[in-house]
Coordinates of C-alpha atoms and ligand atoms in Angstrom, one line a residue:
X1 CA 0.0 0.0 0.0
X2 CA 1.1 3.4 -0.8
X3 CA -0.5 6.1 1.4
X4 CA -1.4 9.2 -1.0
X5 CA 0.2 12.0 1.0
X6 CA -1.4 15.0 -1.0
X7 CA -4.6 13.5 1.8
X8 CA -2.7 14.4 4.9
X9 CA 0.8 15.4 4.3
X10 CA 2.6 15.8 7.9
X11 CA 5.9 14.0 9.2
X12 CA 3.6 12.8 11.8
X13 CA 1.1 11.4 9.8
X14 CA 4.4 9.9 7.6
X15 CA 5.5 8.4 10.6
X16 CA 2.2 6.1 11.4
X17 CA 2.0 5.4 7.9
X18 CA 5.0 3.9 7.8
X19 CA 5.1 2.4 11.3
X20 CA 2.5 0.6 10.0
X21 CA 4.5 -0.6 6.9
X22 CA 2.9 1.3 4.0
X23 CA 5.2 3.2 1.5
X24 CA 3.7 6.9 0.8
X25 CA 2.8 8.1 -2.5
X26 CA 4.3 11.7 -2.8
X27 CA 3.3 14.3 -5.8
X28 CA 5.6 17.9 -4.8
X29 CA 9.1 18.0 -3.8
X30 CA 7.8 19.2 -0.3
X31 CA 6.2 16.1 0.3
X32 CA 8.9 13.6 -1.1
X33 CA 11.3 15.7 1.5
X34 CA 9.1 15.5 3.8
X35 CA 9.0 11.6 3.5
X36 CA 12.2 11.3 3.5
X37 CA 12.6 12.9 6.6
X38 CA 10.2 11.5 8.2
X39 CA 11.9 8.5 7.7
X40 CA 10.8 6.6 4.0
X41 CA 13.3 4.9 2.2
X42 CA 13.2 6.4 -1.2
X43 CA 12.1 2.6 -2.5
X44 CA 8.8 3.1 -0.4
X45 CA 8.2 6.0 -2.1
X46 CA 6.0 6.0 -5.7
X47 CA 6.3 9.3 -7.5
X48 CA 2.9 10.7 -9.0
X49 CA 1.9 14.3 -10.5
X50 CA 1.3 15.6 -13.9
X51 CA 4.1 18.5 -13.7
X52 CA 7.3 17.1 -12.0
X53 CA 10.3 19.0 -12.3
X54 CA 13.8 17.6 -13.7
X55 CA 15.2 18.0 -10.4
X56 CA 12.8 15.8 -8.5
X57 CA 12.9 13.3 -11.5
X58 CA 16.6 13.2 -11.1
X59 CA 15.8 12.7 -7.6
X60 CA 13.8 9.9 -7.9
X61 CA 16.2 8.1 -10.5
X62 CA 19.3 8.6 -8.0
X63 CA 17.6 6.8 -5.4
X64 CA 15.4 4.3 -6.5
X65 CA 12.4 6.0 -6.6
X66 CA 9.3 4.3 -8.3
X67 CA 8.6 6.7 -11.1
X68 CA 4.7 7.2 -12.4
X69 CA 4.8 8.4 -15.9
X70 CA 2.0 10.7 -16.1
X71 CA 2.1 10.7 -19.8
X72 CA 3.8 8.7 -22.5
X73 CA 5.7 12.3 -23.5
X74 CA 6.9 12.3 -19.4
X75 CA 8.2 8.8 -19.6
X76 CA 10.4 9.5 -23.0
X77 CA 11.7 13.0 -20.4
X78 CA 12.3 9.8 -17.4
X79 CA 13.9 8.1 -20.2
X80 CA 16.2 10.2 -21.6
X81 CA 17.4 11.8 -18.0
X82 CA 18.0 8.4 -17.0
X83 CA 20.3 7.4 -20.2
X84 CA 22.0 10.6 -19.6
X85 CA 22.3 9.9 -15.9
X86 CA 23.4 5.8 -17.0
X87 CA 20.8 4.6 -14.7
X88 CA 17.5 2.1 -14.9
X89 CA 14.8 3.6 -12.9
X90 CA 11.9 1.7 -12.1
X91 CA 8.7 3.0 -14.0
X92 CA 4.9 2.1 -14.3
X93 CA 2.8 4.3 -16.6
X94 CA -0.6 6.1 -15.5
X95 CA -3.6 5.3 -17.5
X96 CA -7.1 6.9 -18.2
X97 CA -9.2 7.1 -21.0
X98 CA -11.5 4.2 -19.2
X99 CA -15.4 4.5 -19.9
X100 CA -17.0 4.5 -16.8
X101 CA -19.7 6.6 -17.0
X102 CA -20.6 8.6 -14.3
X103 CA -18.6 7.8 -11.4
X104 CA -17.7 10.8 -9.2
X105 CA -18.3 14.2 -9.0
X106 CA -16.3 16.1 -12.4
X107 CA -13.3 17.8 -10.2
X108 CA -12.0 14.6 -8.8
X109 CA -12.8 12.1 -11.6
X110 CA -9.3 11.5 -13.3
X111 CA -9.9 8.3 -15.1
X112 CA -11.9 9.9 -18.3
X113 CA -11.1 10.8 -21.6
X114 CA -11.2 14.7 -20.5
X115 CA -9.0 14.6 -17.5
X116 CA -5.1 16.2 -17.4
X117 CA -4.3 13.0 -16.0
X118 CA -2.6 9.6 -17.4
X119 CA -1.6 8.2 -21.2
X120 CA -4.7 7.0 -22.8
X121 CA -5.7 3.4 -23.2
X122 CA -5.7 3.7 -26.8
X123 CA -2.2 4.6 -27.2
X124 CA -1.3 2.0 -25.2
X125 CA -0.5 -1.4 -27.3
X126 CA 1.7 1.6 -29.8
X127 CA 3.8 2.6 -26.5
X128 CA 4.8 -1.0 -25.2
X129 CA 6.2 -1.6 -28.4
X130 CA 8.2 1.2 -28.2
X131 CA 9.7 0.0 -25.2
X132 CA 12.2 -1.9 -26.6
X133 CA 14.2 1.0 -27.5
X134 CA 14.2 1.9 -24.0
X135 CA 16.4 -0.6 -22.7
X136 CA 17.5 1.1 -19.8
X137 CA 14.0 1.6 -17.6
X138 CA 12.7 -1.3 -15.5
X139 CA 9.4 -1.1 -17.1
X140 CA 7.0 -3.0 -14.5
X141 CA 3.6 -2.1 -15.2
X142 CA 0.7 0.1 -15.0
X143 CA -0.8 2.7 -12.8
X144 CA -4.5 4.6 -12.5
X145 CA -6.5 6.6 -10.2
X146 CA -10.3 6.5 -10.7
X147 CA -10.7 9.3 -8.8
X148 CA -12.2 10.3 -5.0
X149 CA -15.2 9.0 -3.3
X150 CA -15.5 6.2 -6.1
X151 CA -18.6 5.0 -3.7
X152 CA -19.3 1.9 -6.6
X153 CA -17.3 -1.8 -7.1
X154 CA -18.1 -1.7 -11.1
X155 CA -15.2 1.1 -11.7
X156 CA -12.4 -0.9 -9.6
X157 CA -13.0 -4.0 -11.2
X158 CA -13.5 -2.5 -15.0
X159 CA -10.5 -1.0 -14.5
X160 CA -8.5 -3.9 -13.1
X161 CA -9.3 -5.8 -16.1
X162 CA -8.5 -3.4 -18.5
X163 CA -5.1 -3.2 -16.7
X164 CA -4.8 -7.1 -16.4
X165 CA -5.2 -6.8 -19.8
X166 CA -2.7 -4.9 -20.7
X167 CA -0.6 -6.7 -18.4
X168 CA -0.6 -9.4 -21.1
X169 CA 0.2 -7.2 -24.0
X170 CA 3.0 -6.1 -21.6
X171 CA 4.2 -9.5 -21.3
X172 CA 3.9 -10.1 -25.2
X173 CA 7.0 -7.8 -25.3
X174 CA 9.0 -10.1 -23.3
X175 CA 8.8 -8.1 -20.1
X176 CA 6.9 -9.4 -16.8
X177 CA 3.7 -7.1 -15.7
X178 CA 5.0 -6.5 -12.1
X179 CA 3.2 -4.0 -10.5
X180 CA -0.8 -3.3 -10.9
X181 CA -1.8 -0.1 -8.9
X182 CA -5.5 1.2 -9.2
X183 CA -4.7 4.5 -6.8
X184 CA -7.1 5.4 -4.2
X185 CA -10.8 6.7 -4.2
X186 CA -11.7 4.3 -1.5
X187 CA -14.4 6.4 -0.4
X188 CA -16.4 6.3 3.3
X189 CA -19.8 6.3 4.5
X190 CA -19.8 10.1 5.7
X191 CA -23.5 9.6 6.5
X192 CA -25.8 6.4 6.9
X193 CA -27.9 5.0 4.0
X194 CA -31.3 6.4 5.7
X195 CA -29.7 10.0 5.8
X196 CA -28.9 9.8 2.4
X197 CA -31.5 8.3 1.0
X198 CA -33.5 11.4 3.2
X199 CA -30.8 14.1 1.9
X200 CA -31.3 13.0 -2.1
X201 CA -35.3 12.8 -1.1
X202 CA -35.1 16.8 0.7
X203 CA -33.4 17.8 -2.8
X204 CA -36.1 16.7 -4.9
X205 CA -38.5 17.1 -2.8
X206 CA -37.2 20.9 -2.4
X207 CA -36.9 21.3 -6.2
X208 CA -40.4 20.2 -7.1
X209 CA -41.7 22.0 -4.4
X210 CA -39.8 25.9 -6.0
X211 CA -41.5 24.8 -9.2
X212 CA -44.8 25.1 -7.7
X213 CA -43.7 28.6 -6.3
X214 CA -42.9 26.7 -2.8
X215 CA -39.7 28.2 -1.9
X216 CA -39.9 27.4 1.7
X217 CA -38.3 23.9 1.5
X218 CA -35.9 24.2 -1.0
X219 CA -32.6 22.5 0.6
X220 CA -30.1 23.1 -2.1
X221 CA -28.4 26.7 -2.1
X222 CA -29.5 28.5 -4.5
X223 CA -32.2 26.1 -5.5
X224 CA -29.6 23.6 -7.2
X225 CA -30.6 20.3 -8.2
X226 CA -27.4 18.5 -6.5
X227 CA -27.1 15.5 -8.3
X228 CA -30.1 15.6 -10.4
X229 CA -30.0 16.8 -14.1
X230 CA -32.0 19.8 -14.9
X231 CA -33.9 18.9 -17.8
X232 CA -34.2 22.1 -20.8
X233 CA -37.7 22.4 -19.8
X234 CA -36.6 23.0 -15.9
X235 CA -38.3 19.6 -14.6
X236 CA -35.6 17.3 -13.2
X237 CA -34.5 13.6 -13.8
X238 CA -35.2 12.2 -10.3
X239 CA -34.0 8.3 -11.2
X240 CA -30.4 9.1 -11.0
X241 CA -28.0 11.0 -8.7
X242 CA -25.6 11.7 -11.3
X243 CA -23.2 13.8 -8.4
X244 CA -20.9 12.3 -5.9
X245 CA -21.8 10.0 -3.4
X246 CA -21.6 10.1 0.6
X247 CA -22.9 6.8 1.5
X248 CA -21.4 3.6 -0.1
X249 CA -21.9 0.2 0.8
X250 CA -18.4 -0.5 0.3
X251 CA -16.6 1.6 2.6
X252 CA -12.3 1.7 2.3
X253 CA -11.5 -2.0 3.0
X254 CA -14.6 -3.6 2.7
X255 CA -14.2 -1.9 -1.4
X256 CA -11.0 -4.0 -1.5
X257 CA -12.1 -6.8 -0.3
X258 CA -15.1 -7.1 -2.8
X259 CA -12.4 -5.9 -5.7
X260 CA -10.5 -9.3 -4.3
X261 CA -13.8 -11.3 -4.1
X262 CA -15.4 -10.2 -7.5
X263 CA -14.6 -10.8 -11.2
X264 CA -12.6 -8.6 -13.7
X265 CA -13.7 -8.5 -17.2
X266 CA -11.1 -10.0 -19.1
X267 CA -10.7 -10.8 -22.7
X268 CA -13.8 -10.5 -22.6
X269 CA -14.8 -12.9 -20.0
X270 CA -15.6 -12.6 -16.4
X271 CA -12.7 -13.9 -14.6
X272 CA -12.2 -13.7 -10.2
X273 CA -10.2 -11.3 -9.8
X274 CA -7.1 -13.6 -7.6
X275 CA -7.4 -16.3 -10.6
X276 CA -7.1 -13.4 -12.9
X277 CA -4.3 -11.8 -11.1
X278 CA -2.1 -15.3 -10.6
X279 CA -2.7 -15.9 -14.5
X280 CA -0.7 -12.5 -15.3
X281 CA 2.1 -13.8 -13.2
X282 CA 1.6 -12.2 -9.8
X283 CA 2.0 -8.7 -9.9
X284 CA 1.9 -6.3 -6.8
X285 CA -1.4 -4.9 -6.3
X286 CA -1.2 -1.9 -4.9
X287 CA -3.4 0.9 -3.7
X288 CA -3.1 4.3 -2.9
X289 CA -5.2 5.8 -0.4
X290 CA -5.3 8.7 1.1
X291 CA -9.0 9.5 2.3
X292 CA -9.6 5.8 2.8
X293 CA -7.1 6.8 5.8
X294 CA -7.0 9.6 7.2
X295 CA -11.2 11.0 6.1
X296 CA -12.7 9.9 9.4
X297 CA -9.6 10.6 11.6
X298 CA -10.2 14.2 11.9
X299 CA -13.0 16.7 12.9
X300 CA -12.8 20.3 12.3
X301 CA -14.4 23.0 14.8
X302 CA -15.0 26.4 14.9
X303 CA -16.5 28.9 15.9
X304 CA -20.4 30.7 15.2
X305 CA -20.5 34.3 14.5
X306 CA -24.0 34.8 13.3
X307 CA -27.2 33.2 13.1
X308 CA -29.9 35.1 10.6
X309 CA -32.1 35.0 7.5
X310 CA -31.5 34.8 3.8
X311 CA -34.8 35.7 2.3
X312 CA -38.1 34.9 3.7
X313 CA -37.3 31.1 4.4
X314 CA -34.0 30.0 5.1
X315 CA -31.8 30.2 8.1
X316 CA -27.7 30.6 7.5
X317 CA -25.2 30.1 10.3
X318 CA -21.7 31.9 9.8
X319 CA -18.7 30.6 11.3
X320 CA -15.2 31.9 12.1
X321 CA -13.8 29.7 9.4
X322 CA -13.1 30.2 5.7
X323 CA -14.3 27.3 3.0
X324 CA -10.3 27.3 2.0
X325 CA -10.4 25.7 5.4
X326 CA -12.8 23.0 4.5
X327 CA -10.9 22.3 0.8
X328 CA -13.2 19.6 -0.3
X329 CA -16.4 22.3 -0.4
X330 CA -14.4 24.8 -2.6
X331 CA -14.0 21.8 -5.2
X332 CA -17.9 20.3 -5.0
X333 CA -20.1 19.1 -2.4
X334 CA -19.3 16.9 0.8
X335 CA -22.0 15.9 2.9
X336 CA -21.1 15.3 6.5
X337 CA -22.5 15.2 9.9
X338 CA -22.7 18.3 11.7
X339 CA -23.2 19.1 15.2
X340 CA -22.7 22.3 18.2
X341 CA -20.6 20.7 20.7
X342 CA -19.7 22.6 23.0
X343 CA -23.2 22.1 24.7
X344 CA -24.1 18.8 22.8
X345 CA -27.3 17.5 25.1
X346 CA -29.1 20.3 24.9
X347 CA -31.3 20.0 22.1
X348 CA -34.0 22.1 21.0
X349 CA -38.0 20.1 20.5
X350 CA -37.0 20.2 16.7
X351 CA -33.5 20.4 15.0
X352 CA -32.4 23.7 13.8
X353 CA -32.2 23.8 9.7
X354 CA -29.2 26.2 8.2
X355 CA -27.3 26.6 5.4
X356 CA -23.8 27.2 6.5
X357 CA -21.0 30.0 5.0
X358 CA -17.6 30.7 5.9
X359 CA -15.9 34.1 6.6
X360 CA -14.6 35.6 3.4
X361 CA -15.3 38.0 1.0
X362 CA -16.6 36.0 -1.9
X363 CA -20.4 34.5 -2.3
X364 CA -18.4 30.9 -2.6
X365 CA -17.5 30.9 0.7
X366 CA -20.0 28.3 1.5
X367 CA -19.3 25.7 3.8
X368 CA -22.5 24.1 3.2
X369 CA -24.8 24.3 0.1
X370 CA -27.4 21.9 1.4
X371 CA -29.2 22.3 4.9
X372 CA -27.5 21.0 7.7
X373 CA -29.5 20.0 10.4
X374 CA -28.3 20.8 14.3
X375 CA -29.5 20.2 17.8
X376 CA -30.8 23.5 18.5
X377 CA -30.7 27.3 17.1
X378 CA -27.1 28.2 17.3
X379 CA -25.8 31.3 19.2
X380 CA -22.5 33.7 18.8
X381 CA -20.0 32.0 20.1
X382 CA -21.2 28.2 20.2
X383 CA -18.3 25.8 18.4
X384 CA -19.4 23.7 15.8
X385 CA -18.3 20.6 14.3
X386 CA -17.8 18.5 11.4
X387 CA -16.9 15.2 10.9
X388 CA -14.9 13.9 9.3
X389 CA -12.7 16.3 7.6
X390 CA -9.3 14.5 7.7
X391 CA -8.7 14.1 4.0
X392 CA -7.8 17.1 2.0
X393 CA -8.8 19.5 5.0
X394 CA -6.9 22.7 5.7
X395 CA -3.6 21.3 4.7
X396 CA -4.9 20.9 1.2
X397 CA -6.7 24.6 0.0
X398 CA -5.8 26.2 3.3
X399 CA -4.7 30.0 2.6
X400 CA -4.8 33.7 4.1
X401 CA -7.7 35.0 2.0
X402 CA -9.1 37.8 3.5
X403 CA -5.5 37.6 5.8
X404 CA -7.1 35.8 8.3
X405 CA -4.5 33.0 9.9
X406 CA -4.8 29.1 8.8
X407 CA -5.8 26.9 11.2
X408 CA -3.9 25.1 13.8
X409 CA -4.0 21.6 13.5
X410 CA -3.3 18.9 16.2
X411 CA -2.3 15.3 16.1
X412 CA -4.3 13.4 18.9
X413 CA -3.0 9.4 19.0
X414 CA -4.5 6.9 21.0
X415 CA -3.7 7.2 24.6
X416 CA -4.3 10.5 24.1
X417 CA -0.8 12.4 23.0
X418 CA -1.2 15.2 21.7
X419 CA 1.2 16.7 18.6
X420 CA 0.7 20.8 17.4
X421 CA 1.0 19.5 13.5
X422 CA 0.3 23.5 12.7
X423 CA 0.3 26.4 14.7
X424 CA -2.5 28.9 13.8
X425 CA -0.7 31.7 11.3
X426 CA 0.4 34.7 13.4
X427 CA 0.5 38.7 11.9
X428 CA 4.3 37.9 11.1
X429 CA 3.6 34.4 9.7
X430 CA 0.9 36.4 7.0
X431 CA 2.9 39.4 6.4
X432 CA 7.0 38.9 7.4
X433 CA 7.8 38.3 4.0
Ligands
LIG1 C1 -2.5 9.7 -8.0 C2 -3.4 9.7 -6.8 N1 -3.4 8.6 -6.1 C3 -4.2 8.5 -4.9 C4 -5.0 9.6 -4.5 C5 -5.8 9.4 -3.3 O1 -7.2 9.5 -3.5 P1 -8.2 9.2 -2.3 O2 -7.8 10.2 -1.2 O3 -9.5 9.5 -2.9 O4 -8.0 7.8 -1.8 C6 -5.0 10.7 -5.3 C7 -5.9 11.9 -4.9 O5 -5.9 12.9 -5.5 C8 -4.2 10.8 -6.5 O6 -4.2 11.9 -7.2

C-alpha cells in the first residue's frame, strides 16, 4: 500500500504510515522531503503528479524512486534523464481514457477521456512496443486513479481488467507485468444510507416544491438540483443522482475486499479477480489511499458568528472559518454530519435547519450548500463541528484569503498524546515576507 500523501501530508502522519508498513505516494518536492525525513526509504516511495520537475525526477532516478509516468511524452523525459544519468529507474505508466460513465463528482474524476491526468488506453499497445528502444528503464507495469469517493465496485474492477489486460500485452513484449496499482478513491460512509437516501429525497422534494412557487423547503443553495440533471424544460431527472456520493456500501476496505472477491472482465470474459491476477504472473497490487485513511480521523471546529435570514425562508449560520479551510467544499459538495458541541445534550424540541457560510469576502464561501440540520438554534459564540474532515482539509486549500490566519491543526493518538502539527498563522507568519 502506498498512502497518498497530497490526503494528509505531515511528518507525523508519515511516521504512522510507515510504522505501520505502507510506503507513501508523494506528488511535490515538499512532500517527497518531507517523506524522506520523516523516515521513508526512497524505494517506499512512488512518484505521482502531472508536472514534475527535472530536479525531483533526477531525484527519484538517483535513489530508486518508483517513477509514475504521467504521460507517454513524461516517460520519454524519465527516459532520456535516465540514459544521460546511466541509470535504470523503475517505471509504471498512469492510465485513463476508461469509460466508466458517471462515477464521481467532475473535479475529482481522473480516469476519463477529459482529465489532465494519465496516457490513454488507446495509445497503449503503440507505446509497449516502443519499449524496446528503452532498454535502460525497469518497465514494471501500469498505474491509474479513478478518482475520489469512487462509492461503486463496477469502476475498480473494469478498470482492473482493463489493466490485467494490458498486463498481457506487456508481457507479449518479453517483459513481466510487475506492479498493478488502481490509486485510491476508497471512499467512506460520511452519513448512513437512511440519511442519504432522506438528503437526495429533501433535494427533490425541495426542487419540485420551488416549481410550484414553494420556496420554503428548498434545501439546495440556491435552488440547485445536487445530483439531479436539470432537464431544458426546468423539470428534473429524479431516477439518478448523477453527483458524488456520501454513503457507499463499500466503505475503504470492505471496497478491497469485494475488488478481491469479484470478477474482472477479461478478454472479454468474467474472470475472479485472484485467478485473474495469478494468471498475469503475480503482480503487486497496490493501492493508494489517502481518504480511505486519514477522512474519518479528523473533525474540524469552529466557531459561530451569526445566526440570521437569507430571504423569507431560510436560516444561514456563519462561522469563524473560511471554506479554503474546508478544501473539499471549494471543489464540490461533501456531505457530512454536523453538530454544536460545546453544549451537545441540549437539544431544541426540533433540530435547527441552516445553510452554513464561511468568513470571506466571496459569495463561494460556502461551507454548506445543502441544509444542515443541528440540535438547537445556534448562538455567537457556540463551536461547531464537522466530521470527518481528515482528507484534503486545511492542509490541502488552506490560505490567508481575506488575511485571516490558517488553522492550527493537532495530532491526537491513541492514549491521548497530543502533537501541534500546525500552529494557527500569526501577523508575522501572513505578512513577514
Ligand atoms: C494519484 C493519486 N493517487 C491517490 C490519490 C488518493 O485518492 P483518495 O484520497 O481518494 O484515496 C489521489 C488523490 O488525488 C491521487 O491523485
Amino acid at each position: 500500500m502506498r498512502f497518498a500523501a497530497k490526503a494528509c501530508a505531515h511528518p507525523a502522519v508519515f511516521r504512522v504510515v510507515l510504522k505501520e508498513g505502507a510506503g507513501i505516494d508523494v506528488a511535490s518536492y515538499y512532500e517527497t522531503r518531507c517523506a524522506l525525513e520523516a523516515g521513508a526509504p526512497p524505494v517506499k516511495l512512488d512518484l505521482n503528479g502531472n508536472c514534475k520537475e527535472d530536479f525531483l525526477i533526477a531525484r527519484a532516478i538517483e535513489t530508486d524512486m518508483l517513477i509514475v509516468a504521467d504521460s507517454i511524452e513524461e516517460f520519454q523525459i524519465v527516459s532520456g534523464m535516465a540514459k544521460q544519468m546511466g541509470k535504470s529507474p523503475r517505471v509504471v505508466v498512469r492510465l485513463s481514457g476508461f469509460e466508466l460513465g458517471h462515477v464521481t463528482a467532475e473535479a475529482v474524476f481522473t480516469a476519463g477521456r477529459w482529465t489532465k491526468f494519465g496516457a490513454c488506453l488507446d495509445d497503449m499497445p503503440r507505446f509497449l512496443k516502443t519499449l524496446n528502444s528503452h532498454p535502460h528503464i525497469r518497465f514494471l507495469g501500469f498505474h491509474t486513479h479513478i478518482g475520489s469517493q469512487i462509492a461503486e465496485l463496477a469502476p475498480y474492477l473494469a478498470v482492473l481488467g482493463k489493466m490485467i489486460e494490458l498486463g498481457h500485452l506487456l508481457t507479449q513484449t518479453g517483459r513481466k507485468c510487475e506492479i498493478i496499482n488502481i490509486g485510491g478513491g476508497f471512499p467512506l460512509s460520511y452519513v448512513t444510507k437512511e440519511e442519504w437516501d432522506r438528503f437526495t429525497e429533501r433535494v427533490k422534494d425541495g426542487y419540485l416544491a420551488s416549481l410550484t412557487g414553494d420556496m420554503s423547503r428548498v434545501f439546495i443553495w440556491n435552488n440547485r438540483t445536487g445530483g439531479f440533471e436539470r432537464r431544458p424544460d426546468g423539470s428534473i431527472d429524479a431516477s439518478r443522482w448523477n453527483d458524488d456520493t456520501f454513503y457507499t456500501a463499500y466503505p475503504k476496505e470492505k471496497m478491497v475486499e469485494a475488488i478481491l472477491r469479484g470478477k474482472v472482465p477479461v478478454g472479454g470474459k468474467d474472470v475472479d479477480t485472484v485467478r485473474a491476477l495469478k494468471d498475469l504472473g503475480e503482480p503487486d497490487l497496490v493501492i493508494e489511499p489517502g481518504r480511505g485513511v486519514v477522512g474519518d480521523s479528523a473533525v474540524t471546529l469552529a466557531r459561530v458568528s451569526q445566526v440570521r435570514r437569507v430571504g423569507k425562508w431560510h436560516n444561514l449560520v456563519s462561522l469563524e472559518m473560511g471554506v479554503t479551510s474546508f478544501g473539499e467544499a471549494l471543489v464540490y459538495m461533501p456531505v457530512n454530519r454536523w453538530e454544536i458541541i460545546n453544549d451537545r445534550d441540549r437539544r431544541d424540541p426540533e433540530p435547527f435547519e441552516a445553510f452554513v457560510a464561511g468568513n470571506l469576502c466571496f459569495s463561494g464561501d460556502m461551507l454548506a450548500r445543502y441544509k444542515v440540520s443541528l440540535q438547537r438554534r445556534p448562538v455567537r459564540g457556540d463551536v461547531v463541528l464537522i466530521h470527518d474532515t481528515g482528507s484534503y482539509g486545511p492542509q490541502f486549500f488552506a490560505s490567508n484569503a481575506n488575511s485571516f490566519p490558517r488553522p492550527a491543526r493537532v495530532l491526537v493518538e491513541t492514549g491521548g498524546k497530543l502533537t501541534v502539527m500546525r500552529q494557527r498563522d500569526s501577523y508575522n507568519d501572513i505578512f513577514s515576507l
